[in-house]
Coordinates of C-alpha atoms and ligand atoms in Angstrom, one line a residue:
M221 CA 1.6 -28.5 -5.5
T222 CA 1.6 -24.8 -6.3
S223 CA 4.4 -23.3 -8.4
I224 CA 5.9 -19.9 -7.4
K225 CA 4.4 -18.4 -10.5
E226 CA 1.0 -19.7 -9.7
A227 CA 1.3 -18.5 -6.1
L228 CA 2.2 -15.0 -7.2
E229 CA -0.8 -15.0 -9.5
Q230 CA -3.1 -16.0 -6.7
I231 CA -1.7 -13.4 -4.4
G232 CA -2.0 -10.5 -6.8
E233 CA 0.3 -7.5 -6.4
L234 CA 3.0 -7.8 -3.7
P235 CA 3.5 -4.8 -1.5
A236 CA 6.4 -2.5 -2.6
H237 CA 5.6 0.2 0.0
M238 CA 5.2 0.9 3.6
W239 CA 2.2 2.4 5.4
I240 CA 2.3 5.7 7.3
A241 CA -0.8 7.8 8.2
G242 CA -3.0 5.8 5.8
Q243 CA -0.6 6.5 2.9
R244 CA 1.3 4.1 0.8
I245 CA 4.9 5.3 0.8
S246 CA 7.0 3.8 -2.0
G247 CA 10.7 3.4 -2.4
G248 CA 11.7 6.4 -4.4
L249 CA 15.3 7.3 -3.8
R250 CA 15.5 5.2 -0.6
D251 CA 18.0 2.3 -0.4
G252 CA 15.4 -0.5 -0.5
I253 CA 14.9 -3.8 1.2
E254 CA 15.2 -6.8 -1.1
C255 CA 12.6 -9.3 -0.2
R256 CA 13.5 -12.9 -1.2
D257 CA 11.9 -16.3 -1.3
P258 CA 14.1 -18.4 1.0
G259 CA 13.0 -21.6 -0.9
S260 CA 14.5 -20.4 -4.2
G261 CA 16.5 -17.3 -3.5
E262 CA 14.2 -15.4 -6.0
L263 CA 13.6 -11.7 -5.6
L264 CA 10.0 -11.2 -4.7
S265 CA 9.7 -7.4 -4.2
K266 CA 11.6 -4.3 -3.1
L267 CA 10.3 -2.3 -0.3
P268 CA 11.4 1.0 1.1
A269 CA 14.0 1.1 3.9
G270 CA 12.3 3.5 6.3
T271 CA 14.4 6.2 7.8
K272 CA 14.6 8.0 11.1
E273 CA 12.3 10.7 9.6
D274 CA 9.8 8.1 8.5
I275 CA 9.7 6.7 12.0
A276 CA 9.2 10.3 13.4
E277 CA 6.3 10.8 11.0
A278 CA 4.7 7.5 11.9
V279 CA 5.1 8.2 15.6
A280 CA 3.6 11.7 15.2
T281 CA 0.7 10.3 13.3
A282 CA 0.1 7.5 15.9
K283 CA 0.3 10.2 18.7
A284 CA -2.2 12.4 17.0
A285 CA -4.5 9.3 16.5
L286 CA -4.6 8.8 20.2
K287 CA -7.0 11.7 20.2
G288 CA -10.1 12.0 18.0
P289 CA -12.3 9.1 16.8
W290 CA -10.2 6.3 18.3
A291 CA -10.4 7.8 21.8
D292 CA -14.0 8.9 21.5
M293 CA -15.3 5.6 20.4
L294 CA -17.4 3.6 22.8
P295 CA -15.5 0.5 24.0
K296 CA -17.9 -1.9 22.3
E297 CA -17.4 -0.1 19.0
R298 CA -13.6 -0.4 19.3
G299 CA -14.1 -4.1 20.2
R300 CA -16.3 -4.5 17.1
L301 CA -13.6 -3.0 14.8
I302 CA -10.9 -5.2 16.3
W303 CA -13.1 -8.3 15.8
K304 CA -13.6 -7.2 12.2
I305 CA -9.9 -7.2 11.6
G306 CA -9.8 -10.8 12.8
E307 CA -12.7 -11.8 10.6
A308 CA -11.2 -10.0 7.6
L309 CA -7.9 -11.8 8.1
H310 CA -9.7 -15.2 8.5
A311 CA -11.4 -14.6 5.2
E312 CA -8.0 -14.1 3.5
V313 CA -6.1 -16.9 5.2
D314 CA -5.2 -18.6 1.9
R315 CA -3.7 -15.5 0.3
F316 CA -1.8 -14.4 3.3
A317 CA -0.5 -18.0 3.8
L318 CA 0.9 -18.0 0.3
V319 CA 2.7 -14.7 1.1
E320 CA 4.0 -16.0 4.4
T321 CA 5.3 -19.2 2.7
L322 CA 7.1 -17.2 -0.1
D323 CA 8.4 -14.6 2.4
S324 CA 9.6 -16.8 5.2
G325 CA 9.9 -20.3 3.6
K326 CA 7.6 -22.2 6.0
P327 CA 5.5 -25.1 4.6
L328 CA 2.1 -23.8 3.3
K329 CA 0.1 -25.9 5.9
D330 CA 2.1 -24.3 8.7
A331 CA 1.7 -20.8 7.2
K332 CA -2.1 -21.3 7.2
V333 CA -2.0 -22.1 10.9
S334 CA 0.2 -19.1 11.5
V335 CA -2.2 -16.8 9.7
Q336 CA -5.2 -18.3 11.5
R337 CA -3.4 -17.7 14.7
A338 CA -2.6 -14.1 13.7
A339 CA -6.3 -13.5 13.0
D340 CA -7.3 -15.2 16.3
Y341 CA -5.4 -12.7 18.4
F342 CA -7.9 -10.0 17.3
I343 CA -10.9 -12.3 17.9
Y344 CA -9.6 -13.3 21.3
Y345 CA -8.9 -9.7 22.5
A346 CA -11.8 -7.9 20.9
G347 CA -14.2 -9.1 23.6
M348 CA -12.0 -7.7 26.3
V349 CA -12.3 -4.0 25.2
D350 CA -15.4 -3.3 27.4
K351 CA -14.2 -5.5 30.3
L352 CA -11.0 -3.6 31.2
E353 CA -12.4 -2.7 34.6
G354 CA -10.8 -0.8 37.4
T355 CA -11.3 -1.3 41.1
S356 CA -12.6 0.8 44.0
I357 CA -10.6 1.0 47.2
P358 CA -12.2 1.6 50.7
L359 CA -10.8 4.8 52.3
G360 CA -13.5 5.4 54.9
I361 CA -16.7 7.4 55.0
N362 CA -15.2 10.7 53.7
K363 CA -13.3 9.5 50.7
V364 CA -13.9 7.6 47.5
A365 CA -11.1 6.1 45.5
Y366 CA -11.2 4.2 42.3
T367 CA -8.8 3.1 39.5
E368 CA -9.3 3.1 35.8
K369 CA -7.1 1.6 33.1
V370 CA -5.9 4.1 30.5
P371 CA -3.9 3.5 27.3
V372 CA -0.1 3.9 27.6
G373 CA 0.0 5.8 24.4
V374 CA 2.0 5.1 21.2
T375 CA 3.3 1.5 21.2
G376 CA 6.3 0.4 19.1
H377 CA 6.5 -3.2 17.8
I378 CA 9.8 -4.6 16.5
V379 CA 9.3 -8.0 15.0
P380 CA 11.4 -10.9 13.8
W381 CA 11.2 -13.0 10.7
N382 CA 10.3 -16.4 12.0
V383 CA 6.5 -16.1 12.3
P384 CA 6.1 -12.7 10.6
L385 CA 2.4 -11.9 10.7
S386 CA 1.5 -13.6 13.9
M387 CA 4.4 -11.8 15.7
V388 CA 2.9 -8.5 14.6
T389 CA -0.7 -9.3 15.6
R390 CA 0.1 -10.8 19.0
G391 CA 1.4 -7.3 19.9
I392 CA -0.9 -4.9 18.1
A393 CA -4.2 -6.8 18.9
P394 CA -3.8 -6.3 22.7
A395 CA -2.3 -2.8 22.2
L396 CA -5.4 -1.7 20.2
T397 CA -7.7 -3.4 22.6
C398 CA -6.4 -1.2 25.4
G399 CA -6.9 1.9 23.3
N400 CA -3.3 2.5 22.2
T401 CA -2.0 3.2 18.7
A402 CA 0.9 1.4 17.0
V403 CA 4.0 1.8 14.9
V404 CA 5.3 -1.6 13.6
K405 CA 8.8 -2.3 12.2
P406 CA 8.6 -5.7 10.6
A407 CA 11.8 -7.8 10.0
E408 CA 13.7 -6.8 6.8
D409 CA 13.5 -10.4 5.7
T410 CA 9.7 -10.7 6.0
P411 CA 7.9 -7.4 5.6
L412 CA 5.1 -8.4 3.2
A413 CA 2.2 -9.6 5.3
A414 CA 2.5 -6.8 7.8
V415 CA 2.0 -4.2 5.0
M416 CA -0.9 -6.2 3.6
L417 CA -2.4 -6.3 7.1
A418 CA -2.3 -2.5 7.2
E419 CA -4.5 -2.3 4.1
L420 CA -6.9 -4.7 5.5
I421 CA -7.1 -2.7 8.8
E422 CA -7.9 0.4 6.7
K423 CA -10.7 -1.4 4.9
V424 CA -12.2 -2.5 8.1
G425 CA -12.5 1.2 9.1
L426 CA -9.9 1.9 11.8
P427 CA -9.2 5.6 12.0
V428 CA -6.2 6.8 10.0
G429 CA -2.9 6.6 11.9
V430 CA -3.9 4.1 14.5
V431 CA -1.7 1.4 12.9
N432 CA 1.4 2.4 10.9
I433 CA 3.9 0.0 9.3
V434 CA 7.4 1.3 8.7
T435 CA 9.5 -1.3 6.7
G436 CA 13.2 -0.9 7.2
F437 CA 16.4 -2.1 8.7
G438 CA 16.8 -2.6 12.5
V439 CA 19.9 -0.4 12.8
E440 CA 18.1 2.6 11.4
A441 CA 14.3 2.3 11.6
G442 CA 14.2 -0.1 14.5
Q443 CA 16.7 1.8 16.6
A444 CA 14.8 5.1 15.8
L445 CA 11.6 3.6 17.0
A446 CA 13.0 2.4 20.2
E447 CA 14.7 5.7 20.8
H448 CA 11.7 7.9 20.0
P449 CA 10.6 9.7 23.2
D450 CA 6.9 9.6 22.2
V451 CA 6.9 5.8 22.1
R452 CA 5.7 4.7 25.5
H453 CA 6.0 1.0 25.2
I454 CA 8.2 -1.2 23.0
T455 CA 7.3 -4.8 22.2
F456 CA 10.2 -6.6 20.8
T457 CA 10.8 -10.2 19.7
G458 CA 14.3 -11.3 18.5
S459 CA 17.8 -11.8 19.8
V460 CA 19.1 -11.2 23.3
A461 CA 21.7 -8.7 21.9
T462 CA 19.1 -6.6 20.2
G463 CA 16.8 -6.9 23.1
K464 CA 19.4 -5.3 25.4
K465 CA 19.8 -2.4 22.9
I466 CA 16.1 -1.8 22.8
M467 CA 16.0 -1.8 26.6
H468 CA 18.8 0.7 26.8
A469 CA 17.1 2.9 24.2
A470 CA 13.8 2.7 26.1
A471 CA 15.5 3.6 29.4
E472 CA 16.5 7.0 28.0
H473 CA 12.8 8.1 27.9
L474 CA 11.6 5.6 30.5
A475 CA 9.4 3.6 28.2
S476 CA 8.3 0.2 29.3
V477 CA 9.4 -2.9 27.3
T478 CA 8.2 -6.4 26.6
L479 CA 11.1 -8.6 25.4
E480 CA 10.6 -12.0 23.9
L481 CA 14.2 -13.2 23.4
G482 CA 15.8 -16.5 22.6
G483 CA 15.8 -19.9 24.2
K484 CA 17.6 -23.2 24.4
S485 CA 14.7 -25.1 25.7
P486 CA 15.1 -28.5 27.4
H487 CA 12.9 -31.5 26.5
L488 CA 13.2 -34.2 29.0
I489 CA 12.3 -37.8 28.2
L490 CA 12.2 -40.1 31.2
G491 CA 12.7 -43.9 31.1
D492 CA 9.0 -44.6 31.4
A493 CA 7.9 -42.3 28.6
D494 CA 5.6 -43.6 25.8
L495 CA 8.2 -43.4 23.0
D496 CA 5.5 -43.7 20.3
R497 CA 4.0 -40.5 21.5
A498 CA 7.3 -38.8 22.4
T499 CA 9.1 -39.4 19.1
P500 CA 6.9 -37.3 16.8
D501 CA 6.6 -34.7 19.6
I502 CA 10.4 -34.4 19.9
M503 CA 10.7 -34.0 16.2
A504 CA 8.0 -31.3 15.9
A505 CA 9.5 -29.5 18.9
V506 CA 12.9 -29.1 17.1
Y507 CA 12.1 -29.2 13.4
K508 CA 9.0 -27.1 13.2
N509 CA 9.7 -23.9 11.2
A510 CA 13.2 -25.5 10.5
G511 CA 14.1 -24.9 14.2
Q512 CA 13.5 -21.2 13.9
I513 CA 11.2 -20.8 16.9
C514 CA 12.4 -19.1 20.1
S515 CA 10.7 -21.9 22.2
S516 CA 11.9 -24.8 20.0
G517 CA 12.9 -27.9 22.2
T518 CA 16.5 -28.1 21.1
R519 CA 18.1 -29.9 24.1
L520 CA 16.9 -33.4 24.4
I521 CA 17.7 -34.6 27.9
V522 CA 17.2 -38.4 27.9
A523 CA 17.2 -41.1 30.6
K524 CA 20.3 -43.3 30.0
E525 CA 18.2 -46.5 29.8
I526 CA 16.3 -45.4 26.7
H527 CA 19.0 -43.1 25.2
N528 CA 20.2 -45.4 22.4
E529 CA 16.8 -46.7 21.4
L530 CA 15.3 -43.2 21.2
V531 CA 18.2 -41.7 19.3
D532 CA 18.0 -44.6 16.7
R533 CA 14.3 -43.9 16.3
L534 CA 14.8 -40.2 15.9
A535 CA 17.7 -40.5 13.4
E536 CA 15.7 -42.9 11.2
K537 CA 12.7 -40.6 11.2
S538 CA 14.8 -37.5 10.6
E539 CA 16.5 -39.1 7.6
A540 CA 13.1 -39.9 6.1
M541 CA 12.0 -36.3 6.3
K542 CA 11.2 -34.4 3.1
V543 CA 13.0 -31.1 3.0
G544 CA 11.8 -28.7 0.3
H545 CA 10.2 -25.5 -0.9
G546 CA 7.3 -24.4 1.4
L547 CA 4.8 -24.4 -1.5
D548 CA 5.4 -28.2 -1.9
N549 CA 4.3 -28.7 1.7
P550 CA 7.4 -30.6 2.8
D551 CA 8.1 -31.9 6.3
M552 CA 10.6 -29.0 6.7
G553 CA 11.2 -25.9 4.6
P554 CA 14.3 -23.7 4.2
L555 CA 16.0 -21.4 6.7
I556 CA 15.1 -17.7 6.3
S557 CA 18.3 -16.5 4.6
N558 CA 21.7 -17.4 3.4
K559 CA 23.1 -15.6 6.5
Q560 CA 21.1 -17.8 8.8
L561 CA 22.1 -20.9 6.8
Q562 CA 25.7 -19.9 7.2
T563 CA 25.2 -19.4 11.0
V564 CA 23.8 -23.0 11.3
V565 CA 26.6 -24.4 9.1
G566 CA 29.1 -22.7 11.4
F567 CA 27.6 -24.4 14.5
A568 CA 27.7 -27.8 12.8
D569 CA 31.2 -27.4 11.4
R570 CA 32.6 -26.3 14.8
A571 CA 30.8 -29.2 16.5
K572 CA 32.4 -31.6 14.0
D573 CA 35.8 -30.1 14.7
R574 CA 35.2 -30.8 18.4
G575 CA 34.5 -34.4 17.6
I576 CA 30.8 -34.4 18.3
D577 CA 29.0 -37.3 16.8
F578 CA 26.1 -36.6 14.5
S579 CA 23.5 -39.4 14.4
C580 CA 22.0 -37.8 11.3
G581 CA 22.3 -34.6 9.2
G582 CA 24.9 -31.9 9.9
S583 CA 25.1 -30.5 6.4
L584 CA 23.4 -28.5 3.7
A585 CA 20.3 -30.3 2.4
D586 CA 20.3 -30.9 -1.4
V587 CA 16.9 -30.0 -2.8
E588 CA 17.1 -30.8 -6.4
S589 CA 14.1 -28.8 -7.5
N590 CA 15.3 -25.6 -5.6
Q591 CA 19.0 -25.3 -5.8
G592 CA 18.9 -21.6 -4.8
G593 CA 17.1 -22.3 -1.5
Y594 CA 18.7 -22.2 2.0
F595 CA 18.2 -25.8 3.1
F596 CA 19.8 -27.6 6.0
E597 CA 19.4 -31.3 7.0
P598 CA 17.4 -32.3 10.0
T599 CA 20.3 -32.9 12.4
I600 CA 20.9 -34.8 15.7
A601 CA 24.1 -34.2 17.6
N602 CA 24.5 -37.1 20.1
N603 CA 26.1 -37.2 23.6
V604 CA 26.6 -33.4 23.7
D605 CA 28.2 -32.1 26.9
P606 CA 25.8 -29.8 28.8
D607 CA 28.4 -27.1 28.7
D608 CA 29.2 -27.4 25.0
E609 CA 28.3 -24.6 22.6
L610 CA 25.6 -26.8 21.0
A611 CA 23.9 -27.2 24.4
Q612 CA 24.3 -23.5 25.4
K613 CA 23.8 -21.3 22.3
E614 CA 20.7 -20.8 20.3
V615 CA 21.4 -22.2 16.8
F616 CA 18.0 -21.2 15.3
G617 CA 18.1 -24.1 12.9
P618 CA 17.0 -27.8 12.8
V619 CA 19.6 -29.1 15.2
L620 CA 18.9 -31.2 18.2
S621 CA 21.5 -31.7 20.9
V622 CA 21.0 -35.0 22.9
I623 CA 22.2 -35.1 26.5
P624 CA 21.9 -38.4 28.4
V625 CA 21.3 -38.3 32.1
A626 CA 21.2 -40.8 35.0
S627 CA 18.4 -39.3 37.2
V628 CA 15.6 -36.7 37.4
D629 CA 17.7 -34.5 39.6
E630 CA 20.6 -34.5 37.1
A631 CA 18.0 -33.8 34.4
I632 CA 16.7 -30.7 36.2
D633 CA 20.2 -29.4 36.8
V634 CA 21.0 -29.8 33.1
A635 CA 17.7 -28.3 32.1
N636 CA 18.5 -25.1 34.2
N637 CA 22.1 -24.9 33.0
T638 CA 21.8 -22.2 30.4
Q639 CA 21.3 -18.4 30.3
Y640 CA 17.8 -18.9 29.0
G641 CA 14.4 -19.7 30.6
L642 CA 11.8 -19.8 27.9
A643 CA 10.1 -23.2 27.5
A644 CA 10.6 -26.8 28.8
G645 CA 9.0 -30.1 28.1
I646 CA 8.8 -33.5 29.7
H647 CA 7.5 -36.9 28.7
T648 CA 6.7 -39.4 31.5
Q649 CA 3.9 -41.5 32.9
D650 CA 4.9 -40.4 36.4
I651 CA 2.8 -37.4 37.5
S652 CA 5.0 -36.6 40.5
A653 CA 8.2 -36.5 38.4
A654 CA 6.4 -34.3 35.8
M655 CA 5.2 -31.9 38.5
R656 CA 8.6 -31.8 40.2
F657 CA 10.1 -30.9 36.9
A658 CA 7.4 -28.3 36.2
K659 CA 8.0 -26.6 39.6
S660 CA 11.9 -26.8 39.3
V661 CA 12.6 -25.8 35.8
E662 CA 13.2 -22.1 35.1
A663 CA 10.9 -21.7 32.1
G664 CA 8.0 -19.4 31.3
Q665 CA 6.1 -22.3 29.9
V666 CA 6.2 -26.0 30.6
Y667 CA 4.7 -28.7 28.4
I668 CA 3.9 -32.1 29.9
N669 CA 3.5 -35.0 27.4
G670 CA 3.1 -32.7 24.4
Y671 CA 5.4 -29.9 23.3
H672 CA 4.1 -26.6 21.9
G673 CA 0.4 -26.3 21.0
S674 CA -0.9 -24.0 23.7
G675 CA -2.2 -21.6 21.1
D676 CA -3.0 -17.9 21.4
T677 CA -4.8 -17.8 24.8
V678 CA -2.0 -19.1 27.1
P679 CA 0.5 -16.5 28.4
F680 CA 3.9 -16.8 26.8
G681 CA 7.3 -15.3 27.9
G682 CA 10.6 -16.1 29.5
F683 CA 12.8 -15.8 32.6
R684 CA 16.4 -14.6 32.6
D685 CA 17.9 -13.9 29.2
S686 CA 14.7 -15.2 27.5
G687 CA 13.1 -11.9 28.3
I688 CA 10.7 -9.7 30.3
G689 CA 6.9 -9.6 30.3
R690 CA 4.3 -11.9 28.9
E691 CA 2.4 -11.9 25.6
K692 CA -0.8 -13.9 24.7
G693 CA -3.7 -14.6 27.0
L694 CA -5.1 -12.1 29.4
A695 CA -1.5 -11.5 30.8
G696 CA -0.8 -10.1 27.3
L697 CA -2.9 -7.1 28.1
D698 CA -0.9 -6.0 31.2
A699 CA 1.8 -4.1 29.3
Y700 CA -0.7 -2.0 27.3
S701 CA -2.6 -0.2 30.1
A702 CA -1.6 2.2 32.9
T703 CA -3.6 2.5 36.1
R704 CA -4.9 5.9 37.0
A705 CA -6.1 6.2 40.6
V706 CA -8.7 8.9 41.5
T707 CA -9.4 9.9 45.1
I708 CA -12.3 12.1 45.9
T709 CA -12.6 13.8 49.3
L710 CA -16.3 14.3 50.2
Ligands
LIG924 P1 17.4 -9.4 15.7 O1 18.6 -8.7 15.2 O2 17.1 -9.4 17.1 O3 16.1 -8.9 14.9 C1 14.8 -8.8 15.4 C2 14.2 -7.5 14.9 O4 14.9 -6.4 15.5 C3 14.2 -7.2 13.5 O5 13.1 -6.5 13.1 C4 15.5 -6.4 13.3 O6 15.6 -5.6 12.2 C5 15.4 -5.5 14.5 N1 16.6 -4.9 15.0 C6 17.9 -5.3 14.7 N2 18.8 -4.4 15.3 C7 18.0 -3.5 15.9 C8 18.4 -2.3 16.7 N3 19.6 -2.0 17.0 N4 17.3 -1.6 17.2 C9 16.1 -1.9 17.0 N5 15.7 -3.0 16.2 C10 16.7 -3.7 15.7 O7 17.4 -10.9 15.2 P2 17.9 -11.5 13.8 O8 19.2 -10.9 13.5 O9 16.9 -11.4 12.8 O10 18.2 -13.0 14.2 C11 19.4 -13.3 15.0 C12 19.1 -14.3 16.1 O11 18.0 -13.8 16.9 C13 18.6 -15.6 15.6 O12 19.6 -16.4 15.2 C14 17.9 -16.1 16.8 O13 18.8 -16.7 17.7 C15 17.3 -14.9 17.4 N6 15.9 -14.7 17.1 C16 15.0 -15.0 18.0 C17 13.6 -14.9 17.8 C18 12.6 -15.2 18.8 O14 11.5 -15.5 18.4 N7 12.9 -15.0 20.1 C19 13.2 -14.6 16.5 C20 14.2 -14.3 15.5 C21 15.5 -14.4 15.8 P3 16.2 -6.4 10.9 O15 15.1 -7.2 10.3 O16 16.7 -5.3 10.0 O17 17.4 -7.2 11.4
LIG925 MG1 11.6 -12.9 2.6

């Protein structure tokens, strides 16, 4: 068990600056961001709140960096640099994980996996730099036509707080791979690791200005980034409401967007499911990162014949979970902020007022050692109506809504009965039922007999209000290149 003091000693100096054109820009007179540890409420660092002018400078720098050494580099050299970022980050997993735990609250073991994942994006994409091939198109004996993939230009990355570093790298790794430059606006709640990454990128030897990190608030820095006419693609992860604002802003200068928005993902458990396998999987699907994952499996759709047995098992195991400070490696850490905690409390209190039955949890979790942290109990709301707020809205906290159903058809109808379409899971021994579900559910990713866990190489994204475009895997490269077609008349 590491204390906060020990963790801070191991980390060294925490960033109190942002990173534009290879320069550390510190707070000065700016109205700064207060970066807090969600497990204790302690102030960790103050960072500058970037302004519209800071964004303009970062974008100008990123635009200038599109020419010069970054563009002139042989593809294999660019690939080698991108690989080196991944290696350098892998070498620093422990230090970055401590920062991610302090900044976002997640248990240290999960933070390590997140940082490894963040590094793996560079390793995965680095090898693609010299394989971004075009095509040739037959036009008869007197013409030659071919296509080539060219960078889209400056890319903007607006990132949420739930998986701070890996959300940055899953966007910038493919963007750099395709020869673009980047301006990143990390979440105000979790800016630290992104700034540390910039220093590491500089050490590895990327040309100045290729990656810029502007810390700041969404309403000012984020909005300015989305509105900037020289930003040709915006990659955004966060809420539906903000995603719509980003798309409106991008429309003004016809920039393309990748939007990874929310979810209310169904997890279907059929009567023949192996409950010993399904139980831990259901719990990980909803409680991982304290439920603050866009693809969390938050609606448990259960066959009536196993409903009571399964809910009893889940409630018993949920009550036994250890909730605590991320550095203590608990089963579940705190929520990101008091604001998010109050949002979750609001959902629970309103559900209680509507008479919804909680099989466990539903209140603030008392963590004796960390009274200042933002803890909520692992919570199961039972017999939730499919149209209830708890079955429709993204809580972004450790709250599972259980919906019993009488048939697979009813389950599929319930699964598709939200505005979202991000992820879906099913546990069954019946391959035909599993495949029928996979083909009928409106979700960008479907998990059969094991929720989450498809890593960094499988495409990820949503339908409907869950967003536009795909990240991860080879599909994650699509947004970052434009096709140029050249036709030669002989
Ligand atoms: P959010 O407002 O969508 O924030 C995501 C990012 O967008 C942050 O960097 C934010 O900056 C920035 N932003 C906010 N307003 C902006 C604007 N007008 N223009 C440009 N950028 C802007 O999400 P949130 O408030 O942090 O969380 C609210 C809800 O979003 C959660 O309860 C959850 O439902 C959902 N969410 C989803 C995901 C996901 O993975 N899909 C992740 C996080 C949250 P600030 O940091 O200053 O706000
Ligand atoms: Mg923080």
